[in-house]
mmCIF file with all atom_site columns, C-alpha atoms and ligand atoms in Angstrom:
data_model
loop_
_atom_site.group_PDB
_atom_site.id
_atom_site.type_symbol
_atom_site.label_atom_id
_atom_site.label_alt_id
_atom_site.label_comp_id
_atom_site.label_asym_id
_atom_site.label_entity_id
_atom_site.label_seq_id
_atom_site.pdbx_PDB_ins_code
_atom_site.Cartn_x
_atom_site.Cartn_y
_atom_site.Cartn_z
_atom_site.occupancy
_atom_site.B_iso_or_equiv
_atom_site.pdbx_formal_charge
_atom_site.auth_seq_id
_atom_site.auth_comp_id
_atom_site.auth_asym_id
_atom_site.auth_atom_id
_atom_site.pdbx_PDB_model_num
ATOM   1   C CA  . MET F 1 1   ? 17.644  3.293   15.060  1.00 0.00 ? 1   MET F CA  1
ATOM   2   C CA  . SER F 1 2   ? 16.489  4.340   18.541  1.00 0.00 ? 2   SER F CA  1
ATOM   3   C CA  . THR F 1 3   ? 14.717  1.874   20.811  1.00 0.00 ? 3   THR F CA  1
ATOM   4   C CA  . LYS F 1 4   ? 11.530  3.901   20.643  1.00 0.00 ? 4   LYS F CA  1
ATOM   5   C CA  . LYS F 1 5   ? 11.631  4.011   16.854  1.00 0.00 ? 5   LYS F CA  1
ATOM   6   C CA  . MET F 1 6   ? 12.203  0.260   16.736  1.00 0.00 ? 6   MET F CA  1
ATOM   7   C CA  . ALA F 1 7   ? 9.293   -0.362  19.111  1.00 0.00 ? 7   ALA F CA  1
ATOM   8   C CA  . ILE F 1 8   ? 6.932   1.793   17.016  1.00 0.00 ? 8   ILE F CA  1
ATOM   9   C CA  . VAL F 1 9   ? 8.058   0.137   13.749  1.00 0.00 ? 9   VAL F CA  1
ATOM   10  C CA  . GLY F 1 10  ? 7.377   -3.259  15.360  1.00 0.00 ? 10  GLY F CA  1
ATOM   11  C CA  . LEU F 1 11  ? 4.006   -2.152  16.704  1.00 0.00 ? 11  LEU F CA  1
ATOM   12  C CA  . PHE F 1 12  ? 2.895   -0.621  13.381  1.00 0.00 ? 12  PHE F CA  1
ATOM   13  C CA  . SER F 1 13  ? 4.083   -3.725  11.491  1.00 0.00 ? 13  SER F CA  1
ATOM   14  C CA  . ALA F 1 14  ? 1.904   -5.843  13.791  1.00 0.00 ? 14  ALA F CA  1
ATOM   15  C CA  . ILE F 1 15  ? -1.133  -3.564  13.350  1.00 0.00 ? 15  ILE F CA  1
ATOM   16  C CA  . ALA F 1 16  ? -0.608  -3.422  9.561   1.00 0.00 ? 16  ALA F CA  1
ATOM   17  C CA  . PHE F 1 17  ? -0.359  -7.241  9.490   1.00 0.00 ? 17  PHE F CA  1
ATOM   18  C CA  . ALA F 1 18  ? -3.579  -7.578  11.522  1.00 0.00 ? 18  ALA F CA  1
ATOM   19  C CA  . VAL F 1 19  ? -5.655  -5.181  9.392   1.00 0.00 ? 19  VAL F CA  1
ATOM   20  C CA  . MET F 1 20  ? -4.455  -6.889  6.198   1.00 0.00 ? 20  MET F CA  1
ATOM   21  C CA  . PHE F 1 21  ? -6.813  -9.761  7.090   1.00 0.00 ? 21  PHE F CA  1
ATOM   22  C CA  . LEU F 1 22  ? -9.680  -7.369  6.265   1.00 0.00 ? 22  LEU F CA  1
ATOM   23  C CA  . GLU F 1 23  ? -8.724  -7.584  2.572   1.00 0.00 ? 23  GLU F CA  1
ATOM   24  C CA  . PHE F 1 24  ? -11.561 -7.781  0.054   1.00 0.00 ? 24  PHE F CA  1
ATOM   25  C CA  . PRO F 1 25  ? -11.881 -7.217  -3.708  1.00 0.00 ? 25  PRO F CA  1
ATOM   26  C CA  . ILE F 1 26  ? -13.376 -3.855  -4.725  1.00 0.00 ? 26  ILE F CA  1
ATOM   27  C CA  . PHE F 1 27  ? -14.231 -4.851  -8.307  1.00 0.00 ? 27  PHE F CA  1
ATOM   28  C CA  . PRO F 1 28  ? -15.592 -8.379  -8.919  1.00 0.00 ? 28  PRO F CA  1
ATOM   29  C CA  . SER F 1 29  ? -14.164 -8.327  -12.481 1.00 0.00 ? 29  SER F CA  1
ATOM   30  C CA  . ALA F 1 30  ? -10.654 -8.051  -11.017 1.00 0.00 ? 30  ALA F CA  1
ATOM   31  C CA  . SER F 1 31  ? -10.939 -10.026 -7.788  1.00 0.00 ? 31  SER F CA  1
ATOM   32  C CA  . PHE F 1 32  ? -7.159  -10.603 -7.606  1.00 0.00 ? 32  PHE F CA  1
ATOM   33  C CA  . LEU F 1 33  ? -6.900  -6.952  -6.557  1.00 0.00 ? 33  LEU F CA  1
ATOM   34  C CA  . LYS F 1 34  ? -7.869  -6.722  -2.886  1.00 0.00 ? 34  LYS F CA  1
ATOM   35  C CA  . TYR F 1 35  ? -8.263  -3.609  -0.793  1.00 0.00 ? 35  TYR F CA  1
ATOM   36  C CA  . ASP F 1 36  ? -6.851  -3.529  2.712   1.00 0.00 ? 36  ASP F CA  1
ATOM   37  C CA  . PRO F 1 37  ? -5.929  -0.559  4.941   1.00 0.00 ? 37  PRO F CA  1
ATOM   38  C CA  . SER F 1 38  ? -2.469  -1.786  5.997   1.00 0.00 ? 38  SER F CA  1
ATOM   39  C CA  . GLU F 1 39  ? -0.598  0.964   4.088   1.00 0.00 ? 39  GLU F CA  1
ATOM   40  C CA  . VAL F 1 40  ? -2.228  3.486   6.419   1.00 0.00 ? 40  VAL F CA  1
ATOM   41  C CA  . PHE F 1 41  ? 0.269   2.436   9.103   1.00 0.00 ? 41  PHE F CA  1
ATOM   42  C CA  . ALA F 1 42  ? 3.156   2.401   6.651   1.00 0.00 ? 42  ALA F CA  1
ATOM   43  C CA  . LEU F 1 43  ? 2.241   5.977   5.627   1.00 0.00 ? 43  LEU F CA  1
ATOM   44  C CA  . ILE F 1 44  ? 2.148   7.161   9.253   1.00 0.00 ? 44  ILE F CA  1
ATOM   45  C CA  . THR F 1 45  ? 5.565   5.542   9.761   1.00 0.00 ? 45  THR F CA  1
ATOM   46  C CA  . ALA F 1 46  ? 6.827   7.286   6.605   1.00 0.00 ? 46  ALA F CA  1
ATOM   47  C CA  . ILE F 1 47  ? 5.565   10.673  7.803   1.00 0.00 ? 47  ILE F CA  1
ATOM   48  C CA  . GLU F 1 48  ? 7.091   10.268  11.279  1.00 0.00 ? 48  GLU F CA  1
ATOM   49  C CA  . TYR F 1 49  ? 10.256  8.259   10.624  1.00 0.00 ? 49  TYR F CA  1
ATOM   50  C CA  . GLY F 1 50  ? 10.918  8.365   6.889   1.00 0.00 ? 50  GLY F CA  1
ATOM   51  C CA  . PHE F 1 51  ? 11.115  5.977   3.957   1.00 0.00 ? 51  PHE F CA  1
ATOM   52  C CA  . GLY F 1 52  ? 13.381  3.304   5.486   1.00 0.00 ? 52  GLY F CA  1
ATOM   53  C CA  . SER F 1 53  ? 11.181  2.657   8.529   1.00 0.00 ? 53  SER F CA  1
ATOM   54  C CA  . ALA F 1 54  ? 8.031   2.651   6.365   1.00 0.00 ? 54  ALA F CA  1
ATOM   55  C CA  . THR F 1 55  ? 9.613   0.103   4.013   1.00 0.00 ? 55  THR F CA  1
ATOM   56  C CA  . ALA F 1 56  ? 10.432  -2.056  7.062   1.00 0.00 ? 56  ALA F CA  1
ATOM   57  C CA  . VAL F 1 57  ? 6.758   -1.951  8.145   1.00 0.00 ? 57  VAL F CA  1
ATOM   58  C CA  . ILE F 1 58  ? 5.637   -3.028  4.656   1.00 0.00 ? 58  ILE F CA  1
ATOM   59  C CA  . ILE F 1 59  ? 8.173   -5.853  4.303   1.00 0.00 ? 59  ILE F CA  1
ATOM   60  C CA  . ILE F 1 60  ? 7.506   -7.206  7.825   1.00 0.00 ? 60  ILE F CA  1
ATOM   61  C CA  . LYS F 1 61  ? 3.697   -7.206  7.508   1.00 0.00 ? 61  LYS F CA  1
ATOM   62  C CA  . ASP F 1 62  ? 3.879   -8.758  4.031   1.00 0.00 ? 62  ASP F CA  1
ATOM   63  C CA  . ILE F 1 63  ? 6.239   -11.568 5.104   1.00 0.00 ? 63  ILE F CA  1
ATOM   64  C CA  . LEU F 1 64  ? 3.954   -12.311 8.080   1.00 0.00 ? 64  LEU F CA  1
ATOM   65  C CA  . PHE F 1 65  ? 0.860   -12.216 5.865   1.00 0.00 ? 65  PHE F CA  1
ATOM   66  C CA  . TYR F 1 66  ? 2.493   -14.486 3.293   1.00 0.00 ? 66  TYR F CA  1
ATOM   67  C CA  . PHE F 1 67  ? 2.899   -17.229 5.901   1.00 0.00 ? 67  PHE F CA  1
ATOM   68  C CA  . ALA F 1 68  ? -0.295  -16.539 7.868   1.00 0.00 ? 68  ALA F CA  1
ATOM   69  C CA  . LYS F 1 69  ? -2.784  -16.354 4.990   1.00 0.00 ? 69  LYS F CA  1
ATOM   70  C CA  . SER F 1 70  ? -1.725  -15.559 1.443   1.00 0.00 ? 70  SER F CA  1
ATOM   71  C CA  . GLY F 1 71  ? 0.838   -18.128 0.264   1.00 0.00 ? 71  GLY F CA  1
ATOM   72  C CA  . ASP F 1 72  ? 0.860   -16.255 -3.054  1.00 0.00 ? 72  ASP F CA  1
ATOM   73  C CA  . ILE F 1 73  ? 4.327   -14.849 -3.571  1.00 0.00 ? 73  ILE F CA  1
ATOM   74  C CA  . VAL F 1 74  ? 3.324   -12.800 -6.637  1.00 0.00 ? 74  VAL F CA  1
ATOM   75  C CA  . GLY F 1 75  ? 0.396   -11.189 -4.824  1.00 0.00 ? 75  GLY F CA  1
ATOM   76  C CA  . ILE F 1 76  ? 2.527   -10.419 -1.775  1.00 0.00 ? 76  ILE F CA  1
ATOM   77  C CA  . ALA F 1 77  ? 5.351   -9.003  -3.906  1.00 0.00 ? 77  ALA F CA  1
ATOM   78  C CA  . MET F 1 78  ? 2.873   -6.781  -5.780  1.00 0.00 ? 78  MET F CA  1
ATOM   79  C CA  . ASN F 1 79  ? 1.348   -5.631  -2.497  1.00 0.00 ? 79  ASN F CA  1
ATOM   80  C CA  . ALA F 1 80  ? 4.797   -4.774  -1.136  1.00 0.00 ? 80  ALA F CA  1
ATOM   81  C CA  . LEU F 1 81  ? 5.870   -2.970  -4.313  1.00 0.00 ? 81  LEU F CA  1
ATOM   82  C CA  . ALA F 1 82  ? 2.583   -1.007  -4.361  1.00 0.00 ? 82  ALA F CA  1
ATOM   83  C CA  . GLY F 1 83  ? 3.044   -0.003  -0.716  1.00 0.00 ? 83  GLY F CA  1
ATOM   84  C CA  . ILE F 1 84  ? 6.681   1.028   -1.127  1.00 0.00 ? 84  ILE F CA  1
ATOM   85  C CA  . LEU F 1 85  ? 5.886   3.126   -4.229  1.00 0.00 ? 85  LEU F CA  1
ATOM   86  C CA  . PHE F 1 86  ? 2.947   4.723   -2.382  1.00 0.00 ? 86  PHE F CA  1
ATOM   87  C CA  . VAL F 1 87  ? 4.903   5.807   0.696   1.00 0.00 ? 87  VAL F CA  1
ATOM   88  C CA  . GLY F 1 88  ? 7.915   6.841   -1.423  1.00 0.00 ? 88  GLY F CA  1
ATOM   89  C CA  . PHE F 1 89  ? 5.862   9.059   -3.736  1.00 0.00 ? 89  PHE F CA  1
ATOM   90  C CA  . SER F 1 90  ? 3.918   10.454  -0.747  1.00 0.00 ? 90  SER F CA  1
ATOM   91  C CA  . LEU F 1 91  ? 7.129   11.709  0.855   1.00 0.00 ? 91  LEU F CA  1
ATOM   92  C CA  . ILE F 1 92  ? 8.359   13.666  -2.189  1.00 0.00 ? 92  ILE F CA  1
ATOM   93  C CA  . PHE F 1 93  ? 5.952   16.599  -1.708  1.00 0.00 ? 93  PHE F CA  1
ATOM   94  C CA  . TRP F 1 94  ? 4.903   15.951  1.911   1.00 0.00 ? 94  TRP F CA  1
ATOM   95  C CA  . ARG F 1 95  ? 6.678   18.947  3.421   1.00 0.00 ? 95  ARG F CA  1
ATOM   96  C CA  . LYS F 1 96  ? 5.584   21.241  0.606   1.00 0.00 ? 96  LYS F CA  1
ATOM   97  C CA  . SER F 1 97  ? 1.879   20.386  0.527   1.00 0.00 ? 97  SER F CA  1
ATOM   98  C CA  . LYS F 1 98  ? -0.228  17.517  1.830   1.00 0.00 ? 98  LYS F CA  1
ATOM   99  C CA  . VAL F 1 99  ? -2.759  17.906  -0.988  1.00 0.00 ? 99  VAL F CA  1
ATOM   100 C CA  . LEU F 1 100 ? -0.005  17.809  -3.623  1.00 0.00 ? 100 LEU F CA  1
ATOM   101 C CA  . SER F 1 101 ? 1.556   14.856  -1.799  1.00 0.00 ? 101 SER F CA  1
ATOM   102 C CA  . GLY F 1 102 ? -1.747  12.928  -1.885  1.00 0.00 ? 102 GLY F CA  1
ATOM   103 C CA  . ILE F 1 103 ? -2.603  13.700  -5.497  1.00 0.00 ? 103 ILE F CA  1
ATOM   104 C CA  . SER F 1 104 ? 0.890   12.985  -6.815  1.00 0.00 ? 104 SER F CA  1
ATOM   105 C CA  . SER F 1 105 ? 1.367   9.773   -4.830  1.00 0.00 ? 105 SER F CA  1
ATOM   106 C CA  . VAL F 1 106 ? -2.021  8.343   -5.892  1.00 0.00 ? 106 VAL F CA  1
ATOM   107 C CA  . LEU F 1 107 ? -1.425  9.217   -9.564  1.00 0.00 ? 107 LEU F CA  1
ATOM   108 C CA  . LEU F 1 108 ? 2.246   8.148   -9.712  1.00 0.00 ? 108 LEU F CA  1
ATOM   109 C CA  . THR F 1 109 ? 1.618   4.874   -7.825  1.00 0.00 ? 109 THR F CA  1
ATOM   110 C CA  . THR F 1 110 ? -1.315  4.064   -10.128 1.00 0.00 ? 110 THR F CA  1
ATOM   111 C CA  . ALA F 1 111 ? 0.720   4.887   -13.260 1.00 0.00 ? 111 ALA F CA  1
ATOM   112 C CA  . ALA F 1 112 ? 3.712   2.801   -12.151 1.00 0.00 ? 112 ALA F CA  1
ATOM   113 C CA  . LEU F 1 113 ? 1.520   -0.196  -11.224 1.00 0.00 ? 113 LEU F CA  1
ATOM   114 C CA  . SER F 1 114 ? -0.340  -0.035  -14.557 1.00 0.00 ? 114 SER F CA  1
ATOM   115 C CA  . VAL F 1 115 ? 3.032   -0.569  -16.269 1.00 0.00 ? 115 VAL F CA  1
ATOM   116 C CA  . VAL F 1 116 ? 4.270   -3.269  -13.841 1.00 0.00 ? 116 VAL F CA  1
ATOM   117 C CA  . ASN F 1 117 ? 0.943   -5.117  -14.136 1.00 0.00 ? 117 ASN F CA  1
ATOM   118 C CA  . ALA F 1 118 ? 1.280   -5.123  -17.940 1.00 0.00 ? 118 ALA F CA  1
ATOM   119 C CA  . VAL F 1 119 ? 4.148   -7.580  -17.359 1.00 0.00 ? 119 VAL F CA  1
ATOM   120 C CA  . VAL F 1 120 ? 2.914   -9.358  -14.211 1.00 0.00 ? 120 VAL F CA  1
ATOM   121 C CA  . VAL F 1 121 ? -0.773  -9.976  -15.079 1.00 0.00 ? 121 VAL F CA  1
ATOM   122 C CA  . PRO F 1 122 ? -0.091  -11.835 -18.390 1.00 0.00 ? 122 PRO F CA  1
ATOM   123 C CA  . LEU F 1 123 ? 2.556   -14.018 -16.671 1.00 0.00 ? 123 LEU F CA  1
ATOM   124 C CA  . TYR F 1 124 ? 0.422   -14.633 -13.558 1.00 0.00 ? 124 TYR F CA  1
ATOM   125 C CA  . PHE F 1 125 ? -2.720  -15.641 -15.471 1.00 0.00 ? 125 PHE F CA  1
ATOM   126 C CA  . ARG F 1 126 ? -0.851  -17.088 -18.473 1.00 0.00 ? 126 ARG F CA  1
ATOM   127 C CA  . ILE F 1 127 ? -2.783  -14.901 -20.875 1.00 0.00 ? 127 ILE F CA  1
ATOM   128 C CA  . PRO F 1 128 ? -1.505  -13.067 -23.963 1.00 0.00 ? 128 PRO F CA  1
ATOM   129 C CA  . PHE F 1 129 ? -0.416  -9.470  -23.433 1.00 0.00 ? 129 PHE F CA  1
ATOM   130 C CA  . ASP F 1 130 ? -3.367  -7.994  -25.411 1.00 0.00 ? 130 ASP F CA  1
ATOM   131 C CA  . GLN F 1 131 ? -5.719  -9.522  -22.837 1.00 0.00 ? 131 GLN F CA  1
ATOM   132 C CA  . TYR F 1 132 ? -4.240  -7.118  -20.283 1.00 0.00 ? 132 TYR F CA  1
ATOM   133 C CA  . VAL F 1 133 ? -6.162  -4.286  -21.964 1.00 0.00 ? 133 VAL F CA  1
ATOM   134 C CA  . LYS F 1 134 ? -9.301  -5.853  -20.484 1.00 0.00 ? 134 LYS F CA  1
ATOM   135 C CA  . PHE F 1 135 ? -7.847  -5.578  -16.961 1.00 0.00 ? 135 PHE F CA  1
ATOM   136 C CA  . LEU F 1 136 ? -6.189  -2.179  -17.304 1.00 0.00 ? 136 LEU F CA  1
ATOM   137 C CA  . PRO F 1 137 ? -9.281  -0.059  -16.440 1.00 0.00 ? 137 PRO F CA  1
ATOM   138 C CA  . TRP F 1 138 ? -9.760  -2.139  -13.266 1.00 0.00 ? 138 TRP F CA  1
ATOM   139 C CA  . VAL F 1 139 ? -6.096  -1.875  -12.331 1.00 0.00 ? 139 VAL F CA  1
ATOM   140 C CA  . ILE F 1 140 ? -6.281  1.914   -12.722 1.00 0.00 ? 140 ILE F CA  1
ATOM   141 C CA  . ALA F 1 141 ? -9.602  2.256   -10.871 1.00 0.00 ? 141 ALA F CA  1
ATOM   142 C CA  . PHE F 1 142 ? -8.502  -0.100  -8.068  1.00 0.00 ? 142 PHE F CA  1
ATOM   143 C CA  . ASN F 1 143 ? -5.248  1.706   -7.365  1.00 0.00 ? 143 ASN F CA  1
ATOM   144 C CA  . LEU F 1 144 ? -6.889  5.153   -7.547  1.00 0.00 ? 144 LEU F CA  1
ATOM   145 C CA  . VAL F 1 145 ? -9.542  4.087   -5.013  1.00 0.00 ? 145 VAL F CA  1
ATOM   146 C CA  . LYS F 1 146 ? -7.219  2.082   -2.717  1.00 0.00 ? 146 LYS F CA  1
ATOM   147 C CA  . PHE F 1 147 ? -4.512  4.689   -2.396  1.00 0.00 ? 147 PHE F CA  1
ATOM   148 C CA  . SER F 1 148 ? -6.871  7.688   -2.174  1.00 0.00 ? 148 SER F CA  1
ATOM   149 C CA  . ILE F 1 149 ? -8.613  6.045   0.784   1.00 0.00 ? 149 ILE F CA  1
ATOM   150 C CA  . ASN F 1 150 ? -5.351  4.964   2.423   1.00 0.00 ? 150 ASN F CA  1
ATOM   151 C CA  . PHE F 1 151 ? -3.733  8.374   1.991   1.00 0.00 ? 151 PHE F CA  1
ATOM   152 C CA  . ILE F 1 152 ? -6.683  10.168  3.607   1.00 0.00 ? 152 ILE F CA  1
ATOM   153 C CA  . LEU F 1 153 ? -6.924  7.612   6.451   1.00 0.00 ? 153 LEU F CA  1
ATOM   154 C CA  . GLY F 1 154 ? -3.175  7.876   7.012   1.00 0.00 ? 154 GLY F CA  1
ATOM   155 C CA  . VAL F 1 155 ? -3.138  11.675  7.238   1.00 0.00 ? 155 VAL F CA  1
ATOM   156 C CA  . VAL F 1 156 ? -6.154  11.719  9.581   1.00 0.00 ? 156 VAL F CA  1
ATOM   157 C CA  . LEU F 1 157 ? -4.830  8.935   11.819  1.00 0.00 ? 157 LEU F CA  1
ATOM   158 C CA  . ASP F 1 158 ? -1.337  10.455  11.896  1.00 0.00 ? 158 ASP F CA  1
ATOM   159 C CA  . LYS F 1 159 ? -2.709  13.342  13.963  1.00 0.00 ? 159 LYS F CA  1
ATOM   160 C CA  . TYR F 1 160 ? -4.060  10.885  16.567  1.00 0.00 ? 160 TYR F CA  1
ATOM   161 C CA  . THR F 1 161 ? -0.933  8.738   16.707  1.00 0.00 ? 161 THR F CA  1
ATOM   162 C CA  . GLN F 1 162 ? 1.156   11.889  17.175  1.00 0.00 ? 162 GLN F CA  1
ATOM   163 C CA  . ARG F 1 163 ? -0.800  12.545  20.350  1.00 0.00 ? 163 ARG F CA  1
ATOM   164 C CA  . VAL F 1 164 ? -0.883  8.944   21.543  1.00 0.00 ? 164 VAL F CA  1
ATOM   165 C CA  . PHE F 1 165 ? 2.779   8.122   20.959  1.00 0.00 ? 165 PHE F CA  1
ATOM   166 C CA  . ARG F 1 166 ? 4.301   11.597  21.036  1.00 0.00 ? 166 ARG F CA  1
ATOM   167 C CA  . LEU F 1 167 ? 6.394   10.459  18.101  1.00 0.00 ? 167 LEU F CA  1
ATOM   168 C CA  . ASP F 1 168 ? 10.017  11.621  17.795  1.00 0.00 ? 168 ASP F CA  1
HETATM 169 N N1  . RBF N 2 .   ? -2.022  -4.581  -5.154  1.00 0.00 ? 201 RBF N N1  1
HETATM 170 C C1  . RBF N 2 .   ? -2.064  -3.232  -5.354  1.00 0.00 ? 201 RBF N C1  1
HETATM 171 O O1  . RBF N 2 .   ? -2.218  -2.477  -4.413  1.00 0.00 ? 201 RBF N O1  1
HETATM 172 N N2  . RBF N 2 .   ? -1.966  -2.709  -6.613  1.00 0.00 ? 201 RBF N N2  1
HETATM 173 C C2  . RBF N 2 .   ? -1.791  -3.501  -7.718  1.00 0.00 ? 201 RBF N C2  1
HETATM 174 O O2  . RBF N 2 .   ? -1.705  -2.973  -8.842  1.00 0.00 ? 201 RBF N O2  1
HETATM 175 C C3  . RBF N 2 .   ? -1.726  -4.912  -7.538  1.00 0.00 ? 201 RBF N C3  1
HETATM 176 N N3  . RBF N 2 .   ? -1.542  -5.746  -8.604  1.00 0.00 ? 201 RBF N N3  1
HETATM 177 C C4  . RBF N 2 .   ? -1.545  -7.103  -8.397  1.00 0.00 ? 201 RBF N C4  1
HETATM 178 C C5  . RBF N 2 .   ? -1.429  -7.981  -9.493  1.00 0.00 ? 201 RBF N C5  1
HETATM 179 C C6  . RBF N 2 .   ? -1.457  -9.360  -9.322  1.00 0.00 ? 201 RBF N C6  1
HETATM 180 C C7  . RBF N 2 .   ? -1.314  -10.267 -10.513 1.00 0.00 ? 201 RBF N C7  1
HETATM 181 C C8  . RBF N 2 .   ? -1.644  -9.904  -8.006  1.00 0.00 ? 201 RBF N C8  1
HETATM 182 C C9  . RBF N 2 .   ? -1.708  -11.398 -7.786  1.00 0.00 ? 201 RBF N C9  1
HETATM 183 C C10 . RBF N 2 .   ? -1.754  -9.054  -6.932  1.00 0.00 ? 201 RBF N C10 1
HETATM 184 C C11 . RBF N 2 .   ? -1.705  -7.645  -7.091  1.00 0.00 ? 201 RBF N C11 1
HETATM 185 N N4  . RBF N 2 .   ? -1.821  -6.776  -5.997  1.00 0.00 ? 201 RBF N N4  1
HETATM 186 C C12 . RBF N 2 .   ? -1.852  -5.420  -6.209  1.00 0.00 ? 201 RBF N C12 1
HETATM 187 C C13 . RBF N 2 .   ? -1.885  -7.299  -4.600  1.00 0.00 ? 201 RBF N C13 1
HETATM 188 C C14 . RBF N 2 .   ? -3.314  -7.720  -4.182  1.00 0.00 ? 201 RBF N C14 1
HETATM 189 O O3  . RBF N 2 .   ? -4.190  -6.588  -4.209  1.00 0.00 ? 201 RBF N O3  1
HETATM 190 C C15 . RBF N 2 .   ? -3.294  -8.294  -2.742  1.00 0.00 ? 201 RBF N C15 1
HETATM 191 O O4  . RBF N 2 .   ? -2.899  -7.302  -1.828  1.00 0.00 ? 201 RBF N O4  1
HETATM 192 C C16 . RBF N 2 .   ? -2.331  -9.456  -2.611  1.00 0.00 ? 201 RBF N C16 1
HETATM 193 O O5  . RBF N 2 .   ? -2.630  -10.435 -3.586  1.00 0.00 ? 201 RBF N O5  1
HETATM 194 C C17 . RBF N 2 .   ? -2.373  -10.089 -1.198  1.00 0.00 ? 201 RBF N C17 1
HETATM 195 O O6  . RBF N 2 .   ? -3.571  -10.757 -0.962  1.00 0.00 ? 201 RBF N O6  1
#
């Protein structure tokens, strides 16, 4: 990894960590799901430097946030998994089409997290599996909204950061 790449990954991890403090629930009926724009900086890193660097940004900001505010290992692990799936799926069609990249990453991330949450939510809240059905619409809606916003913000901001940092 070049020095410049390392510096940008460190900088974007710090910014992602800072903006994670803005987190707030979108739907009161599922307040354990909190929106924050930190994946915007992971997505920019993914676009400019690829999946490995973006994963580093996500892991670093989540470890920092775990100690600084959250203290909830399940929540942090779910946030990290969600972010890694999001940037990974975004990269599949990125070169082909940005619109296809956005649509497919939002849908695939939401689908994958609906399945993962079917296991995690019952264990986390100690509720029977059938109770998850009650949460499923909120899980779907939350992830659709969160990742649509973060994809659009990431693509828009990427153009600015390209100019500011003259990446690569
Ligand atoms: N974050 C997501 O972006 N998508 C999810 O599907 C998701 N599921 C979660 C499920 C549980 C049980 C918990 C505790 C957290 C989940 N999170 C998810 C992370 C949450 O929105 C928040 O970022 C973290 O809890 C850090 O405060």
